[in-house]
Coordinates of C-alpha atoms in Angstrom, one line a residue:
M1 CA 76.7 -101.1 -119.2
G2 CA 75.1 -100.0 -116.2
L3 CA 72.9 -103.2 -114.9
P4 CA 76.7 -105.7 -115.6
R5 CA 78.2 -103.6 -113.1
L6 CA 75.1 -103.4 -110.9
V7 CA 75.4 -107.4 -110.9
C8 CA 79.0 -107.6 -110.5
A9 CA 79.6 -105.3 -107.5
F10 CA 76.8 -107.7 -106.2
L11 CA 78.3 -110.6 -106.6
L12 CA 81.7 -109.4 -105.4
A13 CA 79.7 -108.5 -102.1
A14 CA 78.0 -111.2 -101.7
C15 CA 81.5 -113.4 -102.4
C16 CA 83.2 -111.1 -99.7
C17 CA 80.5 -111.5 -97.3
C18 CA 81.2 -115.7 -97.9
R19 CA 84.0 -115.0 -96.7
R20 CA 83.9 -113.4 -94.1
A21 CA 81.3 -116.1 -92.2
T22 CA 83.3 -119.1 -93.7
G23 CA 87.2 -118.0 -93.2
V24 CA 89.9 -117.5 -95.2
P25 CA 91.2 -120.4 -96.8
G26 CA 94.1 -121.4 -95.0
E27 CA 93.3 -119.3 -91.4
E28 CA 91.9 -121.9 -88.3
K29 CA 89.4 -120.9 -85.8
Q30 CA 91.3 -119.3 -82.6
P31 CA 89.7 -122.0 -79.2
A32 CA 87.3 -119.8 -76.5
P33 CA 89.8 -119.3 -73.2
T34 CA 89.0 -121.6 -70.5
P35 CA 87.9 -119.2 -67.1
E36 CA 90.0 -119.6 -64.6
P37 CA 87.8 -120.4 -61.5
V38 CA 87.7 -118.4 -57.6
E39 CA 86.3 -119.6 -55.2
V40 CA 84.8 -117.9 -52.4
E41 CA 82.2 -117.4 -49.4
V42 CA 79.1 -115.2 -48.9
G43 CA 79.8 -111.8 -47.8
G44 CA 83.9 -112.7 -48.5
T45 CA 86.5 -111.0 -50.5
A46 CA 86.6 -112.4 -54.0
L47 CA 90.4 -112.0 -55.1
L48 CA 89.9 -111.9 -59.3
K49 CA 93.5 -112.0 -61.4
C50 CA 94.0 -110.2 -64.4
G51 CA 96.4 -113.1 -65.5
P52 CA 98.2 -115.9 -65.3
S53 CA 99.0 -116.7 -62.0
H54 CA 103.2 -116.3 -62.9
S55 CA 102.6 -113.1 -65.0
S56 CA 104.5 -110.0 -64.0
G57 CA 104.8 -106.5 -64.2
N58 CA 103.1 -103.3 -63.7
F59 CA 99.5 -103.3 -64.7
S60 CA 99.0 -99.8 -65.9
H61 CA 96.7 -99.9 -68.6
V62 CA 94.0 -102.8 -67.8
D63 CA 90.2 -102.9 -68.1
W64 CA 87.9 -105.2 -65.9
F65 CA 84.4 -107.3 -67.7
L66 CA 81.2 -108.6 -65.9
I67 CA 80.1 -111.0 -69.1
H68 CA 76.7 -110.8 -69.1
K69 CA 74.2 -112.7 -71.6
E70 CA 77.7 -112.1 -73.9
R71 CA 77.7 -108.8 -73.5
Q72 CA 80.5 -107.0 -72.0
I73 CA 79.7 -104.4 -69.2
P74 CA 82.6 -102.9 -68.0
I75 CA 82.6 -102.7 -64.6
F76 CA 86.7 -100.7 -63.7
R77 CA 89.7 -99.5 -65.0
V78 CA 93.0 -98.5 -64.5
R79 CA 94.8 -95.5 -66.2
Q80 CA 98.1 -94.7 -65.0
G81 CA 98.2 -97.7 -61.9
Q82 CA 95.1 -95.4 -61.0
G83 CA 91.4 -98.0 -60.1
Q84 CA 88.6 -95.9 -61.1
S85 CA 84.8 -97.8 -60.7
E86 CA 82.9 -97.8 -63.8
P87 CA 79.1 -96.5 -61.6
G88 CA 77.0 -99.9 -61.7
E89 CA 76.8 -102.9 -58.9
Y90 CA 80.1 -102.9 -58.1
E91 CA 81.2 -99.5 -58.1
H92 CA 81.7 -98.7 -54.3
R93 CA 82.7 -102.9 -53.6
L94 CA 85.6 -102.8 -55.9
S95 CA 89.3 -102.0 -54.6
L96 CA 92.9 -103.1 -56.2
Q97 CA 95.6 -105.2 -54.6
D98 CA 98.8 -105.9 -56.0
S99 CA 99.6 -102.8 -58.2
G100 CA 97.5 -103.3 -60.1
A101 CA 97.0 -106.8 -61.3
T102 CA 95.4 -108.2 -58.8
L103 CA 90.7 -106.6 -58.3
A104 CA 89.6 -107.3 -55.3
L105 CA 86.0 -107.7 -54.5
S106 CA 84.2 -107.7 -51.3
Q107 CA 81.2 -108.7 -49.8
V108 CA 80.4 -111.7 -51.7
T109 CA 76.8 -112.9 -52.7
P110 CA 75.1 -115.4 -54.2
H111 CA 74.4 -113.1 -57.4
D112 CA 77.9 -112.6 -58.1
E113 CA 78.3 -115.6 -59.3
R114 CA 79.4 -114.5 -62.6
M115 CA 82.2 -114.2 -65.8
F116 CA 84.7 -111.7 -65.1
L117 CA 87.0 -110.4 -68.3
C118 CA 90.7 -109.1 -68.0
K119 CA 91.7 -106.5 -71.0
S120 CA 95.4 -105.6 -70.3
K121 CA 97.2 -103.3 -73.1
R122 CA 100.4 -102.9 -70.8
P123 CA 101.8 -105.0 -71.4
R124 CA 100.2 -106.6 -74.0
L125 CA 98.4 -109.9 -72.5
L126 CA 95.7 -111.9 -74.3
D127 CA 92.6 -111.4 -72.4
H128 CA 91.4 -113.1 -68.8
Y129 CA 89.1 -114.8 -68.3
T130 CA 87.8 -115.5 -63.6
E131 CA 84.7 -117.7 -62.6
L132 CA 84.1 -116.8 -59.2
Q133 CA 82.0 -119.4 -57.9
V134 CA 79.9 -118.2 -54.0
F135 CA 79.7 -120.5 -51.7
K136 CA 77.7 -121.3 -48.1
A137 CA 76.6 -123.9 -45.6
P138 CA 73.2 -124.1 -44.6
E139 CA 72.0 -124.0 -41.7
E140 CA 71.4 -126.7 -39.5
P141 CA 68.5 -128.3 -40.8
T142 CA 65.2 -129.0 -39.3
I143 CA 62.7 -132.1 -39.6
Q144 CA 58.9 -132.1 -38.5
A145 CA 57.6 -136.2 -38.3
N146 CA 54.4 -137.4 -39.4
V147 CA 52.4 -137.2 -35.5
V148 CA 49.2 -138.8 -36.9
G149 CA 50.6 -141.6 -37.9
I150 CA 51.1 -144.0 -40.3
H151 CA 49.1 -147.7 -41.0
V152 CA 50.5 -150.7 -42.0
D153 CA 47.8 -152.3 -43.3
R154 CA 47.3 -149.6 -45.9
Q155 CA 48.4 -150.4 -49.8
E156 CA 50.2 -146.6 -50.5
L157 CA 53.0 -144.5 -49.8
R158 CA 52.6 -142.6 -46.3
E159 CA 54.2 -138.7 -45.5
V160 CA 57.0 -140.1 -43.2
A161 CA 59.0 -136.7 -42.3
T162 CA 59.8 -133.5 -43.7
C163 CA 63.5 -131.9 -43.9
V164 CA 64.3 -128.2 -44.7
G165 CA 67.7 -126.3 -45.0
R166 CA 67.8 -122.8 -45.1
N167 CA 69.8 -120.3 -47.0
G168 CA 72.4 -122.7 -48.6
Y169 CA 74.4 -121.6 -52.1
P170 CA 74.8 -123.7 -54.0
I171 CA 71.9 -126.3 -53.3
P172 CA 72.8 -129.2 -51.1
Q173 CA 72.3 -132.7 -51.5
V174 CA 69.9 -134.1 -48.6
I175 CA 69.6 -137.4 -48.0
W176 CA 67.6 -139.3 -45.1
Y177 CA 68.3 -142.2 -43.1
K178 CA 66.9 -143.8 -41.1
N179 CA 68.5 -146.5 -38.2
G180 CA 71.3 -144.7 -39.7
R181 CA 71.1 -146.4 -42.4
P182 CA 70.7 -144.4 -45.9
L183 CA 67.5 -144.5 -47.7
Q184 CA 67.8 -145.4 -51.7
E185 CA 64.4 -145.0 -53.5
E186 CA 62.8 -148.0 -54.3
E187 CA 59.4 -148.6 -56.4
N188 CA 56.0 -148.6 -53.9
R189 CA 58.7 -148.4 -51.3
V190 CA 60.6 -145.3 -50.7
Q191 CA 60.3 -141.6 -52.6
I192 CA 62.5 -138.8 -51.5
Q193 CA 60.4 -136.0 -53.2
S194 CA 62.9 -132.2 -52.8
S195 CA 62.1 -128.8 -53.9
Q196 CA 63.6 -125.5 -53.3
I197 CA 62.8 -122.2 -53.2
V198 CA 65.1 -118.8 -54.3
E199 CA 65.3 -116.7 -51.3
S200 CA 65.8 -112.9 -52.6
S201 CA 69.6 -112.6 -50.8
G202 CA 69.4 -115.4 -53.7
L203 CA 70.1 -118.3 -51.2
Y204 CA 68.3 -121.6 -51.4
T205 CA 66.1 -123.5 -48.8
L206 CA 65.4 -126.8 -50.3
Q207 CA 62.5 -128.8 -48.8
S208 CA 63.1 -132.1 -48.7
V209 CA 59.7 -134.7 -48.0
L210 CA 60.8 -139.0 -47.8
N211 CA 57.5 -140.3 -48.5
A212 CA 57.7 -144.6 -48.0
Q213 CA 55.3 -147.7 -45.9
L214 CA 55.6 -148.7 -43.4
V215 CA 55.7 -152.0 -42.0
K216 CA 55.4 -153.7 -38.1
E217 CA 59.1 -154.0 -37.1
D218 CA 59.3 -149.5 -38.0
K219 CA 57.3 -149.2 -34.6
D220 CA 60.4 -148.1 -33.3
A221 CA 63.0 -146.5 -36.1
R222 CA 64.7 -143.6 -36.1
F223 CA 64.7 -141.1 -39.9
Y224 CA 67.0 -139.3 -40.0
C225 CA 68.0 -136.6 -42.7
E226 CA 71.5 -135.1 -43.9
L227 CA 72.7 -132.7 -46.4
S228 CA 75.4 -132.2 -47.9
Y229 CA 77.6 -129.5 -49.6
R230 CA 80.8 -128.0 -50.1
L231 CA 82.5 -125.1 -48.8
P232 CA 86.0 -123.9 -50.4
S233 CA 88.3 -125.7 -47.5
G234 CA 86.2 -128.8 -48.8
N235 CA 83.8 -131.1 -48.7
R236 CA 80.9 -130.6 -45.4
M237 CA 77.3 -132.1 -44.2
K238 CA 74.8 -131.7 -41.3
E239 CA 72.7 -133.6 -40.0
S240 CA 69.6 -133.0 -38.3
K241 CA 67.8 -135.1 -34.8
E242 CA 66.6 -138.3 -35.0
V243 CA 62.3 -139.2 -34.9
T244 CA 60.4 -141.4 -35.3
V245 CA 57.2 -141.8 -35.8
P246 CA 53.6 -143.4 -35.3
V247 CA 52.7 -146.8 -36.4
F248 CA 49.6 -148.1 -36.8
Y249 CA 49.1 -151.8 -36.8
P250 CA 46.3 -154.5 -35.6
A251 CA 47.1 -156.1 -32.3
E252 CA 47.1 -160.8 -32.8
K253 CA 47.7 -161.1 -28.5
V254 CA 46.2 -159.5 -25.3
W255 CA 47.5 -160.2 -21.6
V256 CA 45.9 -159.6 -18.2
E257 CA 48.8 -157.3 -16.3
V258 CA 49.4 -156.5 -12.4
E259 CA 50.6 -154.6 -10.1
P260 CA 52.9 -154.8 -7.9
M261 CA 54.6 -158.5 -8.7
G262 CA 54.8 -161.2 -6.5
L263 CA 52.9 -161.7 -3.9
L264 CA 49.8 -160.1 -2.7
K265 CA 48.3 -159.1 0.8
E266 CA 45.3 -158.3 2.0
G267 CA 45.3 -153.9 1.9
D268 CA 47.7 -153.4 -0.8
H269 CA 46.9 -151.4 -3.8
V270 CA 46.3 -153.0 -7.0
K271 CA 45.9 -152.3 -10.5
I272 CA 44.8 -154.8 -12.9
R273 CA 44.6 -153.4 -16.5
C274 CA 45.4 -154.8 -19.8
L275 CA 47.9 -154.7 -23.0
T276 CA 48.0 -155.7 -26.8
D277 CA 50.8 -156.0 -29.0
G278 CA 48.8 -153.6 -31.6
N279 CA 49.1 -149.7 -31.7
P280 CA 46.8 -148.1 -30.9
Q281 CA 45.7 -149.6 -27.3
P282 CA 42.6 -151.0 -28.1
H283 CA 39.2 -150.6 -25.8
F284 CA 38.9 -153.7 -23.0
T285 CA 36.7 -154.4 -21.2
I286 CA 38.1 -156.7 -17.8
N287 CA 35.7 -160.0 -16.6
K288 CA 36.3 -161.7 -13.1
Q289 CA 34.2 -165.2 -13.3
N290 CA 32.1 -166.1 -10.2
S291 CA 32.9 -168.6 -8.5
S292 CA 29.4 -169.4 -8.0
T293 CA 27.7 -169.6 -11.4
G294 CA 31.9 -170.1 -12.9
E295 CA 30.1 -166.1 -15.2
M296 CA 32.5 -164.3 -16.4
E297 CA 30.7 -161.0 -15.2
E298 CA 32.8 -157.5 -16.5
E299 CA 34.7 -155.5 -13.7
A300 CA 34.2 -151.8 -13.4
T301 CA 37.4 -149.7 -14.7
D302 CA 37.9 -146.2 -14.8
E303 CA 38.1 -144.1 -18.3
N304 CA 41.5 -145.5 -19.2
G305 CA 40.1 -149.3 -18.8
I306 CA 42.7 -150.2 -15.9
L307 CA 40.5 -151.9 -12.7
F308 CA 41.6 -150.2 -9.6
L309 CA 41.2 -152.3 -6.6
E310 CA 42.1 -150.5 -3.1
P311 CA 42.7 -152.2 -0.9
A312 CA 42.6 -155.6 -2.2
Q313 CA 40.4 -157.8 -0.1
K314 CA 40.6 -162.0 -0.5
Q315 CA 37.0 -162.2 -2.0
H316 CA 39.0 -160.0 -5.2
S317 CA 40.9 -163.0 -5.7
G318 CA 39.6 -165.2 -8.1
L319 CA 40.6 -165.0 -12.6
Y320 CA 40.2 -162.8 -14.5
Q321 CA 40.7 -162.5 -18.5
C322 CA 41.3 -159.8 -20.9
Q323 CA 38.6 -158.2 -24.3
S324 CA 39.4 -155.9 -26.8
L325 CA 38.0 -154.2 -29.6
D326 CA 39.6 -153.0 -32.3
L327 CA 38.0 -150.6 -33.9
E328 CA 39.5 -149.9 -37.3
T329 CA 39.2 -153.8 -38.0
M330 CA 36.3 -154.5 -35.5
V331 CA 38.8 -158.3 -34.6
T332 CA 37.4 -159.2 -30.7
L333 CA 40.3 -160.4 -29.4
S334 CA 40.7 -163.2 -25.5
S335 CA 43.6 -162.9 -22.9
D336 CA 44.3 -166.5 -21.3
L337 CA 42.8 -166.3 -17.9
Q338 CA 44.7 -165.4 -14.8
E339 CA 44.6 -165.7 -11.8
L340 CA 44.1 -162.9 -8.9
L341 CA 45.2 -164.3 -5.1
V342 CA 45.1 -162.0 -2.8
N343 CA 46.5 -163.7 0.4
Y344 CA 44.6 -162.9 4.2
V345 CA 44.6 -162.9 7.8
S346 CA 41.2 -163.3 9.3
D347 CA 40.3 -161.6 12.4
V348 CA 42.8 -162.4 15.2
R349 CA 40.4 -164.0 17.9
V350 CA 42.6 -165.0 21.8
N351 CA 40.8 -166.9 24.6
P352 CA 39.3 -166.6 27.4
A353 CA 38.1 -163.0 25.6
A354 CA 38.4 -161.6 28.9
P355 CA 40.9 -164.1 31.8
E356 CA 40.8 -163.7 35.1
A357 CA 42.2 -165.3 37.2
Q358 CA 43.4 -165.0 41.4
E359 CA 47.1 -164.8 42.7
G360 CA 49.3 -167.4 42.6
D361 CA 46.9 -169.2 40.1
S362 CA 47.8 -170.8 36.2
L363 CA 46.5 -169.1 32.1
T364 CA 46.1 -170.6 29.6
L365 CA 45.8 -167.9 26.7
T366 CA 44.8 -169.8 23.4
C367 CA 45.2 -167.6 19.4
E368 CA 43.8 -168.1 16.8
A369 CA 43.3 -167.2 13.1
E370 CA 42.1 -167.9 9.2
S371 CA 45.1 -167.8 6.2
N372 CA 44.8 -169.3 2.7
Q373 CA 48.7 -169.6 4.0
D374 CA 50.9 -170.9 6.8
L375 CA 50.0 -169.0 9.6
E376 CA 52.9 -168.1 12.9
F377 CA 51.7 -166.6 16.2
E378 CA 53.9 -165.3 18.7
W379 CA 53.4 -163.4 22.3
L380 CA 54.2 -159.8 23.2
R381 CA 53.9 -157.8 26.8
D382 CA 51.5 -155.2 25.1
K383 CA 53.5 -152.2 27.8
T384 CA 57.2 -153.3 28.0
G385 CA 57.2 -155.0 23.5
Q386 CA 58.6 -158.5 24.9
R387 CA 58.6 -161.3 23.6
L388 CA 57.0 -164.1 25.3
G389 CA 56.7 -167.2 23.2
K390 CA 55.4 -168.6 20.0
G391 CA 53.0 -170.8 19.5
P392 CA 48.9 -170.2 19.6
V393 CA 49.0 -171.4 22.9
L394 CA 50.3 -169.1 25.9
Q395 CA 50.7 -170.8 28.9
L396 CA 51.0 -167.9 32.6
N397 CA 51.4 -170.9 35.5
N398 CA 52.6 -169.5 39.1
L399 CA 50.5 -165.3 38.4
K400 CA 51.5 -162.3 40.2
R401 CA 49.7 -159.3 41.2
E402 CA 51.7 -157.6 38.4
A403 CA 51.3 -159.8 35.8
G404 CA 48.1 -158.1 34.5
G405 CA 47.5 -156.4 32.4
R406 CA 47.6 -156.5 28.1
Y407 CA 49.2 -159.4 26.2
L408 CA 49.2 -159.3 22.7
C409 CA 49.0 -162.3 20.0
M410 CA 50.4 -161.6 16.1
A411 CA 49.2 -164.0 13.7
S412 CA 52.1 -163.6 10.7
V413 CA 52.1 -165.2 7.2
P414 CA 56.1 -165.6 6.6
N415 CA 55.6 -166.6 2.9
V416 CA 54.4 -162.1 2.6
P417 CA 56.5 -160.3 3.9
G418 CA 53.7 -157.5 6.0
L419 CA 51.0 -160.0 6.3
N420 CA 50.3 -160.1 10.2
R421 CA 47.2 -159.3 12.7
T422 CA 47.4 -158.8 15.8
Q423 CA 44.7 -158.5 19.2
L424 CA 44.7 -157.3 22.0
V425 CA 43.4 -159.5 25.4
S426 CA 43.5 -158.0 28.9
V427 CA 44.2 -160.6 31.5
G428 CA 43.0 -159.0 35.1
I429 CA 44.3 -160.5 38.5
F430 CA 42.1 -159.9 41.6
G431 CA 43.0 -158.1 44.2
P432 CA 42.9 -154.8 45.8
P433 CA 44.2 -151.4 44.2
W434 CA 48.1 -151.1 44.6
M435 CA 48.8 -148.0 44.3
A436 CA 52.3 -146.4 42.3
L437 CA 53.9 -144.8 45.5
K438 CA 52.3 -144.5 49.3
E439 CA 53.7 -141.4 50.0
R440 CA 55.5 -138.6 47.4
K441 CA 56.8 -134.9 48.7
V442 CA 56.2 -132.7 46.3
W443 CA 57.6 -129.0 46.2
A444 CA 55.0 -126.3 45.3
H445 CA 54.9 -122.6 45.1
E446 CA 52.2 -121.0 47.3
N447 CA 49.4 -118.6 45.5
A448 CA 50.5 -121.5 42.0
A449 CA 48.6 -123.5 40.5
L450 CA 50.0 -127.4 41.0
N451 CA 49.0 -130.3 39.2
L452 CA 48.8 -133.0 41.5
S453 CA 49.1 -137.7 40.3
C454 CA 47.6 -140.5 41.7
E455 CA 48.0 -144.0 40.0
A456 CA 46.1 -147.1 41.2
S457 CA 46.5 -150.3 39.8
G458 CA 44.0 -153.3 39.8
H459 CA 41.5 -156.1 39.1
P460 CA 38.4 -154.6 39.1
Q461 CA 39.7 -151.3 38.2
P462 CA 39.4 -149.1 41.1
T463 CA 37.7 -145.7 41.6
I464 CA 40.1 -143.1 42.7
S465 CA 39.0 -140.4 45.4
W466 CA 41.7 -137.0 46.4
S467 CA 40.9 -135.6 50.2
V468 CA 40.9 -132.3 48.1
N469 CA 39.1 -130.3 46.0
G470 CA 40.2 -129.2 42.7
S471 CA 39.3 -130.4 39.4
A472 CA 40.2 -133.7 38.0
T473 CA 40.5 -135.6 35.1
E474 CA 41.5 -139.3 34.6
W475 CA 42.7 -141.5 31.9
N476 CA 43.8 -145.2 31.8
P477 CA 46.4 -146.4 30.5
D478 CA 45.1 -150.1 31.3
P479 CA 41.9 -151.8 32.5
Q480 CA 43.2 -152.6 34.9
T481 CA 45.2 -148.9 35.4
V482 CA 43.3 -146.0 36.3
V483 CA 45.8 -142.0 36.4
S484 CA 43.5 -139.4 38.0
T485 CA 45.2 -135.8 37.5
L486 CA 44.0 -132.9 40.1
N487 CA 44.6 -129.1 39.5
V488 CA 44.6 -127.3 42.9
L489 CA 45.1 -123.5 44.4
V490 CA 49.0 -123.6 46.8
T491 CA 47.2 -122.5 49.8
P492 CA 48.6 -121.9 52.8
E493 CA 45.7 -124.9 54.9
L494 CA 46.5 -127.0 51.7
L495 CA 50.5 -126.6 52.8
E496 CA 49.9 -127.5 55.7
T497 CA 47.4 -130.6 55.3
G498 CA 48.7 -132.0 51.8
A499 CA 46.7 -133.7 49.8
K500 CA 45.5 -138.1 50.3
C501 CA 44.1 -139.4 46.9
T502 CA 43.0 -143.5 47.1
A503 CA 41.7 -146.2 44.9
S504 CA 39.0 -148.2 46.0
N505 CA 37.4 -151.5 44.4
S506 CA 35.3 -154.4 45.4
L507 CA 37.7 -155.8 46.8
G508 CA 39.6 -153.1 48.7
S509 CA 41.5 -149.5 49.1
N510 CA 45.5 -148.1 49.1
T511 CA 46.5 -144.8 49.7
T512 CA 48.6 -142.3 48.3
I513 CA 50.1 -140.0 50.5
I514 CA 51.3 -136.0 48.5
I515 CA 53.0 -134.0 50.8
L516 CA 53.4 -130.2 49.3
K517 CA 56.7 -127.9 50.4
L518 CA 57.3 -124.6 49.7
V519 CA 59.8 -123.0 47.9
T520 CA 62.0 -121.0 49.3
L521 CA 65.0 -118.7 48.6
T522 CA 66.8 -121.1 50.5
T523 CA 65.5 -124.5 47.5
L524 CA 66.0 -122.7 45.3
T525 CA 70.3 -124.8 44.5
P526 CA 72.1 -125.0 41.0
D527 CA 70.0 -128.1 40.4
F528 CA 67.0 -127.2 42.6
S529 CA 65.1 -128.1 39.2
Q530 CA 66.6 -131.8 38.3
T531 CA 66.7 -133.3 42.0
T532 CA 63.0 -132.1 42.6
G533 CA 61.1 -132.0 38.8
L534 CA 60.1 -128.5 39.4
S535 CA 60.5 -127.9 35.7
T536 CA 56.9 -129.2 35.2
S537 CA 53.8 -128.9 37.6
T538 CA 52.8 -132.1 37.4
V539 CA 53.5 -134.9 39.4
S540 CA 54.1 -138.4 38.5
P541 CA 55.1 -141.3 39.9
H542 CA 59.1 -143.3 39.4
T543 CA 59.1 -146.6 40.6
R544 CA 56.0 -149.0 41.5
A545 CA 55.5 -150.3 45.3
N546 CA 53.0 -152.5 46.8
S547 CA 50.2 -151.4 49.0
T548 CA 52.7 -152.4 52.3
S549 CA 55.3 -150.1 50.7
T550 CA 56.6 -146.7 52.0
E551 CA 58.9 -144.1 50.2
K552 CA 62.1 -143.4 50.7
K553 CA 63.4 -140.8 52.4
L554 CA 64.2 -138.4 50.3
P555 CA 67.5 -136.0 51.9
P556 CA 67.2 -131.6 51.9
P557 CA 67.0 -130.8 48.5
E558 CA 69.5 -128.1 50.6
S559 CA 72.5 -131.6 51.5
K560 CA 73.8 -130.6 47.8
G561 CA 74.9 -127.5 48.6
V562 CA 76.0 -127.0 51.8
V563 CA 78.3 -130.9 50.7
I564 CA 79.5 -128.6 47.6
V565 CA 80.1 -125.7 50.3
A566 CA 82.0 -127.7 52.5
V567 CA 84.0 -129.1 50.2
I568 CA 85.6 -126.3 48.9
V569 CA 86.3 -125.3 52.1
C570 CA 87.8 -128.2 53.0
I571 CA 90.1 -127.6 49.9
L572 CA 91.4 -123.6 50.8
V573 CA 92.4 -124.7 54.5
L574 CA 94.2 -127.9 52.5
A575 CA 95.5 -125.4 50.7
V576 CA 96.4 -123.1 53.6
L577 CA 98.8 -125.6 55.7
G578 CA 100.4 -126.8 52.9
A579 CA 101.6 -123.6 51.5
T580 CA 102.7 -122.2 55.5
L581 CA 104.9 -126.2 55.7
Y582 CA 106.4 -125.1 52.8
F583 CA 107.5 -121.6 54.1
F584 CA 108.5 -123.3 57.1
Y585 CA 110.8 -126.2 55.7
K586 CA 112.6 -122.5 53.6
K587 CA 113.0 -120.5 56.6
G588 CA 114.9 -124.4 58.2
K589 CA 112.5 -124.2 60.6
L590 CA 110.9 -127.8 60.1
P591 CA 113.7 -130.8 60.8
C592 CA 113.5 -132.6 58.0
G593 CA 116.8 -133.8 57.7
R594 CA 118.9 -136.9 58.8
S595 CA 119.8 -134.6 62.7
G596 CA 116.4 -132.9 62.5
K597 CA 115.4 -137.6 62.4
Q598 CA 117.9 -138.0 64.8
E599 CA 116.7 -135.1 67.4
M600 CA 112.9 -136.4 66.9
E601 CA 113.1 -140.2 67.8
R602 CA 115.6 -138.1 71.1
N603 CA 112.7 -136.3 72.2
T604 CA 110.6 -139.2 71.6
S605 CA 112.5 -141.6 73.7
I606 CA 112.7 -139.2 76.1

């Protein structure tokens, strides 16, 4: 009897277990509730509703739970409208709003992206699930290009650039661009490898590497990356800066480049270098054809393979050629022959080299020069810059003494601006010395140093001597002229005798007399320094005269002061006379009316 009971009890228990597992026939399983999504940015406040938005009432008895691994962990409770946080990670970040119907979670982090459950007994509501979704915009993406470079002849994918987007949530999407167009992965052509790191804050750092096989046309390509992400306010994106990658490819041709471009002339600073259409530029040599043998000879270049012609000369003209050696492929390329032409003008020659003539004679000057271009000749007077004529021949007729001096012949190339050469020639007109002045008065201070100057010209060139002692210096403005400056001490004897300079050559002599005038108080008029030239201690000639001319007498320096005083006195006298006449007229003493005029006429007739 005991055994059957035991068997029956076992069968009954098994039946009950089966009913609980399979459910009672006729009963349908309740579907899982759909959670309400709530979106919030990191650092913001999430508002968790305890029921649908349309529900109302005083939620006086509510329990809030965190769903973690299918466990309900209590985090907050409401009793009689009063809220109380449960101990744990949310203890200090939860607060009630809307009469207990809303739970506010502040300072949201990525770790808060979870499911929350609200159970309400008064009013009686179904359990309400809320799914919190957290967002954070990543920082501006940074991009690092491959600085080593990529060879196009290597049939393999090489790293082009790396893009990094830091501190975003959730993981942003990365898109690569080349020249503004998005790149798609392509077998054996383009590959994009992305990875992410979870920071301690829960945010993600994304790293994306673009690998590609580049071609020659990508040498100037611009690459950048774009991060796409979403915020509660909508979709957003951020772009990195653009980068270029060194692309290496072999050269196919080489050529010669000359700077400056255009017509070259002697004296220019010329630079010759070689260029190719490859990258990097290979090693170069520059060769110049020997005009005698026709052989190409290597020229000395600097460490960058550049040939400098400083300054360029006519012997630098010729044929040049560049040769390049690609160390990667060991292929040698040669350029076409490049002609370099340095335009020149040779030294200018004037015939005769030392022309001489008598007064009244004629003289012919001829100018010669060589150039690889057509030349033009022009004659100028050196001292004045006066243009005398064009052409290689200058004819001087009926020469005067003033025709002596230097002449300039300029040979120039009109087609090459700035290309010219000049030559000076001194024409000598025979004659005795010709003094700048015959006589000159000089104002001086007694016991003061004074420079006395004397100028003379002639052919042959004269010499100058002084009648007084002093320190003399000479210089020659041109081959026919000499200027002598004598430094003297002004003594009473010098004031009395003055000084005399004498110019002499083989054809005669001439003299200039310098009279010294003592500066006194009566000579110090306001414009004294202007009238006497005492602003400088050197006495220089102002006008020329021939050997028979004499200097005009200068008015005494006091004359201007006397004239000014006389004019002022006259003005004062006229003013007083006018005032007196006006006074008598007002008093009726002057017969200025018609009757007065008649009376004056009668008196005149009498």
